[in-house]
CSV table of C-alpha atoms in Angstrom, one decimal:
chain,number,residue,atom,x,y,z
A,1,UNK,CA,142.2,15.1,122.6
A,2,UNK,CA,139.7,13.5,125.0
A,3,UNK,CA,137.2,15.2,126.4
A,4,UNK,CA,135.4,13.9,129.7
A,5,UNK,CA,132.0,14.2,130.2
A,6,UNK,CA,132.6,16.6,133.7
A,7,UNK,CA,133.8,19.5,131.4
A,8,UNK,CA,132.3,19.0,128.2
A,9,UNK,CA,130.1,22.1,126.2
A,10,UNK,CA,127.0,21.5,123.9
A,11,UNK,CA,125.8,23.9,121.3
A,12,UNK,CA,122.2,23.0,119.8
A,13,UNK,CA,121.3,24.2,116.9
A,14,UNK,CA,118.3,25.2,115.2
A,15,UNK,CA,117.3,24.4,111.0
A,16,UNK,CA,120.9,22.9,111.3
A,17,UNK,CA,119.4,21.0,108.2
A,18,UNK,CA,120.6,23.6,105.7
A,19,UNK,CA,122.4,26.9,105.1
A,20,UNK,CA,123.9,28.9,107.6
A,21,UNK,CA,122.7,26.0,110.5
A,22,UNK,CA,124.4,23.4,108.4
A,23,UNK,CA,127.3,25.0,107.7
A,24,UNK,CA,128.1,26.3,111.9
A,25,UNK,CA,127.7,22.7,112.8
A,26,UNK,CA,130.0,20.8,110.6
A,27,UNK,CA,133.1,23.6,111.3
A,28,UNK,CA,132.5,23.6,115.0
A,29,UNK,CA,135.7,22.8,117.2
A,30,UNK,CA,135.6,19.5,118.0
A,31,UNK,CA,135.2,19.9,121.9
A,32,UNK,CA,131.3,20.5,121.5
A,33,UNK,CA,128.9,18.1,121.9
A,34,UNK,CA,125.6,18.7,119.6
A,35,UNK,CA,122.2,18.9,119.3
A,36,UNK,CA,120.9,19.6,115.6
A,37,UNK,CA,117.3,20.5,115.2
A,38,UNK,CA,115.6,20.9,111.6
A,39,UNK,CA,111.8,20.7,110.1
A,40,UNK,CA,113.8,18.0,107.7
A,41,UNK,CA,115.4,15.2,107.9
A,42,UNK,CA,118.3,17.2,107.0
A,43,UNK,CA,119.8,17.3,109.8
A,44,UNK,CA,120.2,13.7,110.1
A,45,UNK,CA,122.8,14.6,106.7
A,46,UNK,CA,123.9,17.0,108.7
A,47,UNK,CA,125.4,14.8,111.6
A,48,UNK,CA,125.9,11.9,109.6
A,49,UNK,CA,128.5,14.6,107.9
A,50,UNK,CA,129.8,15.3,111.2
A,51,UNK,CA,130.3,11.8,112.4
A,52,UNK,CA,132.6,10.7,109.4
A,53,UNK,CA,134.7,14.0,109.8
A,54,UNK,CA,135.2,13.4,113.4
A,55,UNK,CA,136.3,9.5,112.6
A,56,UNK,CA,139.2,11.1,111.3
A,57,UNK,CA,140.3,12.4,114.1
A,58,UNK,CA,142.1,11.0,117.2
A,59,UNK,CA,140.9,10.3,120.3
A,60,UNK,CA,137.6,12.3,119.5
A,61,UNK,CA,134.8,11.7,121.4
A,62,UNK,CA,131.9,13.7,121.3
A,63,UNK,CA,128.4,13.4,121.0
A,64,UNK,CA,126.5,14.0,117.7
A,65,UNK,CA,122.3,13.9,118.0
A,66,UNK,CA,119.5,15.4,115.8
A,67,UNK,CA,116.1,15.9,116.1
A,68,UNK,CA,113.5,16.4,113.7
A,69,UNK,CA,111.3,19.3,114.7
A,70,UNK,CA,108.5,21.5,113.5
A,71,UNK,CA,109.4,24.8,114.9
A,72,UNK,CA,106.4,26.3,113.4
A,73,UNK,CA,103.9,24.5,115.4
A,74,UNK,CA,103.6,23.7,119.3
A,75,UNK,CA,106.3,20.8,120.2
A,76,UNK,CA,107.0,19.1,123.4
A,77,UNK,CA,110.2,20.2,125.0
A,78,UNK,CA,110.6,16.7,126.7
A,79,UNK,CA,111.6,15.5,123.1
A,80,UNK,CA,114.8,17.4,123.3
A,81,UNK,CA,115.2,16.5,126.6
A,82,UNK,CA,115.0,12.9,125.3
A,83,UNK,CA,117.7,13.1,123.4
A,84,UNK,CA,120.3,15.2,125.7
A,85,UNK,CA,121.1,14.6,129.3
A,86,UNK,CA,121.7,18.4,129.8
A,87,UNK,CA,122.4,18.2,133.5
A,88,UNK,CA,125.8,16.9,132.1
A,89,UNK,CA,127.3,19.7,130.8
A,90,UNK,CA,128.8,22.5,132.5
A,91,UNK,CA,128.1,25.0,129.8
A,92,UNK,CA,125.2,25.1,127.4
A,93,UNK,CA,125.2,27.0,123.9
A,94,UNK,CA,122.1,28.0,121.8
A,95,UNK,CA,122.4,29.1,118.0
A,96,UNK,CA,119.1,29.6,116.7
A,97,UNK,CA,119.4,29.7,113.1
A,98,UNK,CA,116.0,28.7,111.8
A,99,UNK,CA,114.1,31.3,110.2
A,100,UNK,CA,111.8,31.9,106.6
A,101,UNK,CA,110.4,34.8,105.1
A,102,UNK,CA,106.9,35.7,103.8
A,103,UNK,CA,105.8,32.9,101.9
A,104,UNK,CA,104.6,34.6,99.0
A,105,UNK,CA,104.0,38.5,97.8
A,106,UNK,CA,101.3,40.4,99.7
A,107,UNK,CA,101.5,37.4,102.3
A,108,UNK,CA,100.8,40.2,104.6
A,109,UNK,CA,97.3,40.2,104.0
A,110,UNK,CA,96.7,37.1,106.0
A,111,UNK,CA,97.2,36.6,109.4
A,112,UNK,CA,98.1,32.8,109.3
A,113,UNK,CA,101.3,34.2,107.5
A,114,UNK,CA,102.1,36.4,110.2
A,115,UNK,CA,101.3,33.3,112.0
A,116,UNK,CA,103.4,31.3,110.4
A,117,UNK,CA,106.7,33.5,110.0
A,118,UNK,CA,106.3,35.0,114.1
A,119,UNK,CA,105.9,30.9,114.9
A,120,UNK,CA,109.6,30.1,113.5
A,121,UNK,CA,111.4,33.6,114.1
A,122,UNK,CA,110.5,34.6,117.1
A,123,UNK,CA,107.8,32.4,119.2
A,124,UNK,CA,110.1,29.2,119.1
A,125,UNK,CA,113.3,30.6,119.6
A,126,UNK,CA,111.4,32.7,123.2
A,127,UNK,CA,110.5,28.7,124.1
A,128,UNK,CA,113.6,27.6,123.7
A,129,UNK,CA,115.5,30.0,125.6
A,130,UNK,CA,112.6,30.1,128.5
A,131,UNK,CA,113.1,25.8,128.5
A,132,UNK,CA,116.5,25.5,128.7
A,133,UNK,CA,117.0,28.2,131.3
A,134,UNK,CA,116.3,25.4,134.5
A,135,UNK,CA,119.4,24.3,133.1
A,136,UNK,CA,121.6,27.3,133.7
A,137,UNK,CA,122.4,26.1,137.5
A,138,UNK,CA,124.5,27.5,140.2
A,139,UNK,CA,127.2,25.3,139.0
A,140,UNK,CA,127.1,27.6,135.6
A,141,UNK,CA,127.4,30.5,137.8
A,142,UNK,CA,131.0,31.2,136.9
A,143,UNK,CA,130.6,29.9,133.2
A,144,UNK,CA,129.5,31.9,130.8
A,145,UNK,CA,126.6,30.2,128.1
A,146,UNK,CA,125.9,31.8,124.8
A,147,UNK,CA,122.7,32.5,123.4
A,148,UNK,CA,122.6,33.3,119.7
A,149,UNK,CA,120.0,34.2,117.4
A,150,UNK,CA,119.9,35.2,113.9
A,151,UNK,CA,118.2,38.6,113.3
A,152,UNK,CA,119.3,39.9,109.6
A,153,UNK,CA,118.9,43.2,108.0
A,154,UNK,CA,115.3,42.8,108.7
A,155,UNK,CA,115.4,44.5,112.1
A,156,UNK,CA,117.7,47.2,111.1
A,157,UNK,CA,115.7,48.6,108.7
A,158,UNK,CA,112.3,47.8,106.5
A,159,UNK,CA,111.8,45.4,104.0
A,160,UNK,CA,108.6,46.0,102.3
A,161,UNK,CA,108.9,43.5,99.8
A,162,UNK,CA,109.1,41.0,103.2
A,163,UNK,CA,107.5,43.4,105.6
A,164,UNK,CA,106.1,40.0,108.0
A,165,UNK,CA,110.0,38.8,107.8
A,166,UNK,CA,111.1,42.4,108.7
A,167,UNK,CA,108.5,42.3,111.6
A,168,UNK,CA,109.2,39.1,113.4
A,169,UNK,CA,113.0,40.0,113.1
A,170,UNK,CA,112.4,43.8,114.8
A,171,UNK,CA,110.4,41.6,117.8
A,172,UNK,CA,113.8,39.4,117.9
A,173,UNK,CA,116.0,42.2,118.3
A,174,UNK,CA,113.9,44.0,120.9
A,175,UNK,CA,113.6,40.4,122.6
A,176,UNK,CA,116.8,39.7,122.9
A,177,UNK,CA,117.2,43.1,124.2
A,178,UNK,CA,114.9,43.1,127.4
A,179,UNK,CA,116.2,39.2,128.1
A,180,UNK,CA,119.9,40.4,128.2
A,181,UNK,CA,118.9,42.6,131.0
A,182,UNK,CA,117.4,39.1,133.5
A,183,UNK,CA,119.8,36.2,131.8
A,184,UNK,CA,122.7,38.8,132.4
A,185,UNK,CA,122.7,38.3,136.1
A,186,UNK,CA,122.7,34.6,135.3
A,187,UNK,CA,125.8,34.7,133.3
A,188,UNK,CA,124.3,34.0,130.2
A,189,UNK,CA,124.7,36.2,127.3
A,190,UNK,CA,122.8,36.1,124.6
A,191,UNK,CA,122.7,38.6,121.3
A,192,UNK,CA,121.5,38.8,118.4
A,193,UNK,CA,123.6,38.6,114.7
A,194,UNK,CA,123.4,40.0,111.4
A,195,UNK,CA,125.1,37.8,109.0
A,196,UNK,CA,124.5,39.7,105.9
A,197,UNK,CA,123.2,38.8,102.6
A,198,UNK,CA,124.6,34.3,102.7
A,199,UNK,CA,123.7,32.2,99.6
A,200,UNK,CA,121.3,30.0,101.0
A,201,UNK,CA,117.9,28.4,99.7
A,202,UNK,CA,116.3,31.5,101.4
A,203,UNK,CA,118.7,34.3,100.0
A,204,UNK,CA,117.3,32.7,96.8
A,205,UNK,CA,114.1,32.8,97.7
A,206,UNK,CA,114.7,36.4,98.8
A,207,UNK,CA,116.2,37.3,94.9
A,208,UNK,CA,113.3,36.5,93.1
A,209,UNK,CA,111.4,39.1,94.3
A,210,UNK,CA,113.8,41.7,95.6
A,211,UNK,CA,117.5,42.8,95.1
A,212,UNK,CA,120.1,41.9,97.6
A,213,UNK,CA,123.0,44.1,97.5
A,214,UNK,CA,125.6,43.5,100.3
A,215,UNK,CA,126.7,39.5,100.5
A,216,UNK,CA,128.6,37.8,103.0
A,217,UNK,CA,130.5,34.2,102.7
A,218,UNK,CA,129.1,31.5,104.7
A,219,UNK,CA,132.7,31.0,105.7
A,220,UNK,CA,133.2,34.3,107.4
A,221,UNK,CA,129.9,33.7,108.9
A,222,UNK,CA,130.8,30.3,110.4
A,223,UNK,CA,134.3,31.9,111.4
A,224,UNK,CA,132.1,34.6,113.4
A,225,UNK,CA,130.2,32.2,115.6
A,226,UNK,CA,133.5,30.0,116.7
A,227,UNK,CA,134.9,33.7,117.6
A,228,UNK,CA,132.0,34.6,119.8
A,229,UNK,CA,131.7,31.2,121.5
A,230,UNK,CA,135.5,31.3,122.6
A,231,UNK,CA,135.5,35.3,123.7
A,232,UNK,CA,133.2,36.7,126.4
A,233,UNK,CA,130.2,38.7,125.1
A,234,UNK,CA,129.7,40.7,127.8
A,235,UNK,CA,130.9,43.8,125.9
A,236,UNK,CA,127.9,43.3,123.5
A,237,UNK,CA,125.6,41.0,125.3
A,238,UNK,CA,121.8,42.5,124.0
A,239,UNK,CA,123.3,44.3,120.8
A,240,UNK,CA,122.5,43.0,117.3
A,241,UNK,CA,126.1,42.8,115.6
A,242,UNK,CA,126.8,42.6,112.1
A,243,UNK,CA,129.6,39.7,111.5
A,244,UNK,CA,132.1,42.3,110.0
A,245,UNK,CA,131.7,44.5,113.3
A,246,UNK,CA,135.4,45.1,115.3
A,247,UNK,CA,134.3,43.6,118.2
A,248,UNK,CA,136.9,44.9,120.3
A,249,UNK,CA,135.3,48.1,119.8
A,250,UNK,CA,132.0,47.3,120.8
A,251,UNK,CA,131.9,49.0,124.6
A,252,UNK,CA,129.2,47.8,127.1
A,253,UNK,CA,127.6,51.0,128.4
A,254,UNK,CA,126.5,50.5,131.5
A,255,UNK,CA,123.3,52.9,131.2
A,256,UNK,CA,120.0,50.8,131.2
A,257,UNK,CA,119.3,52.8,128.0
A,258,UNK,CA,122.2,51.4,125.9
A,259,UNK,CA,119.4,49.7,124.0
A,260,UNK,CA,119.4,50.7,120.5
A,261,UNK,CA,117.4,48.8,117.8
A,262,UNK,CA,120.1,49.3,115.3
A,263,UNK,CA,123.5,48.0,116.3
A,264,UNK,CA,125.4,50.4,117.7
A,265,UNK,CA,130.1,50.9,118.1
């Protein structure tokens, strides 16, 4: 089916160059446009991946972009802007994926690792959303935009074999919190996911120094996102949700202190 450009959704996606980012982006339905943004040149892989899957469709027409991006340090917005006409798109999705943990053990002693890890988990995806939201027009209004970020098991408890990891996720959590409150009245949802224990480069990472007990496929993970971008979130719009969650039984309480740190049924 063709798509015209009048109608047409775009997900970007952040460290789309590997794991859980990779793997949402090549099993998206094919009526997204995309924007993949990675530290690597992965990401280029990524679309290139993309592109020869789509040529075996009919009549698909989308478009397929990446970006190669330093989320740790101070970029220029206009470089995304570059590569996407945004005022295009009736409807415009944000998965931010990218995310590390403490670079080494005791990390914590230092501030540039707090630096580092609050730079890529929270600081850059709070840029992102504030950037993109002159985007989210009257013409949105009536059409609901997602806004998904990846918290972890991080913010629902401590990790004190990554306690800079389990910090910067807490601060997402609470973030996405207090924004679902403003973007709500915009008709923009945005929430926060815990995808459990994925085998990534990370989750490696992770098992070196610390056991991981509860896993999740990447699959089921993937299977997740398509499911929230084709529902509406409003039931859970500021919750942190685990990917098994019933989400039918997630029930929007309309007191202004619904706002639990741990995810809540």
């Amino acid at each position: 089916m063709k798509y015209s450009r009048s109608n047409k959704e775009i997900i970007v996606i952040t460290g789309a160059g590997q794991g859980i980012g990779k793997e949402i982006a090549k099993n998206l339905d094919h009526k997204y446009d995309v924007l993949l943004i990675s530290k690597s040149l992965n990401c280029k892989k990524t679309s290139e991946e993309i592109l020869k899957k789509d040529l075996k469709l009919v009549n698909c027409s989308r478009i397929i972009k990446y970006l190669k991006l330093d989320l740790e340090k101070n970029f220029d917005f206009t470089k995304i802007e570059k590569k996407i006409n945004f005022k295009e798109y009736h409807k415009i999705h944000l998965i931010l994926c990218a995310g590390i943990v403490d670079q080494y053990r005791e990390g914590y002693k230092y501030t540039s690792n707090w630096k580092k890890v609050f730079n890529i988990n929270l600081f850059s995806n709070i840029y992102l959303i504030n950037s993109f939201l002159k985007f989210y027009n009257k013409k949105q209004k009536q059409k609901q935009n997602k806004i998904i970020v990846f918290s972890g098991g991080g913010a629902a408890s401590s990790f004190k074999k990554f306690p800079i990891y389990s910090a910067s996720k807490t601060a997402l959590v609470r973030t996405v919190e207090n924004y679902s409150e403003i973007l709500s009245k915009r008709n923009i949802s945005i929430f926060a996911i815990a995808p459990g224990a994925v085998k990534t480069k990370m989750l490696l990472k992770v098992q070196k120094i610390a056991k991981v007990q509860t896993k999740s496929k990447v699959e089921d993970v993937v299977k997740f996102i398509n499911k929230c971008l084709q529902i509406n979130t409003n039931s859970f719009n500021g919750k942190l949700v685990h990917i098994k969650d019933d989400l039918s039984k997630i029930s929007k309480n309309k007191n202004k202190n619904y706002l639990k740190l741990r995810r809540i049924q």
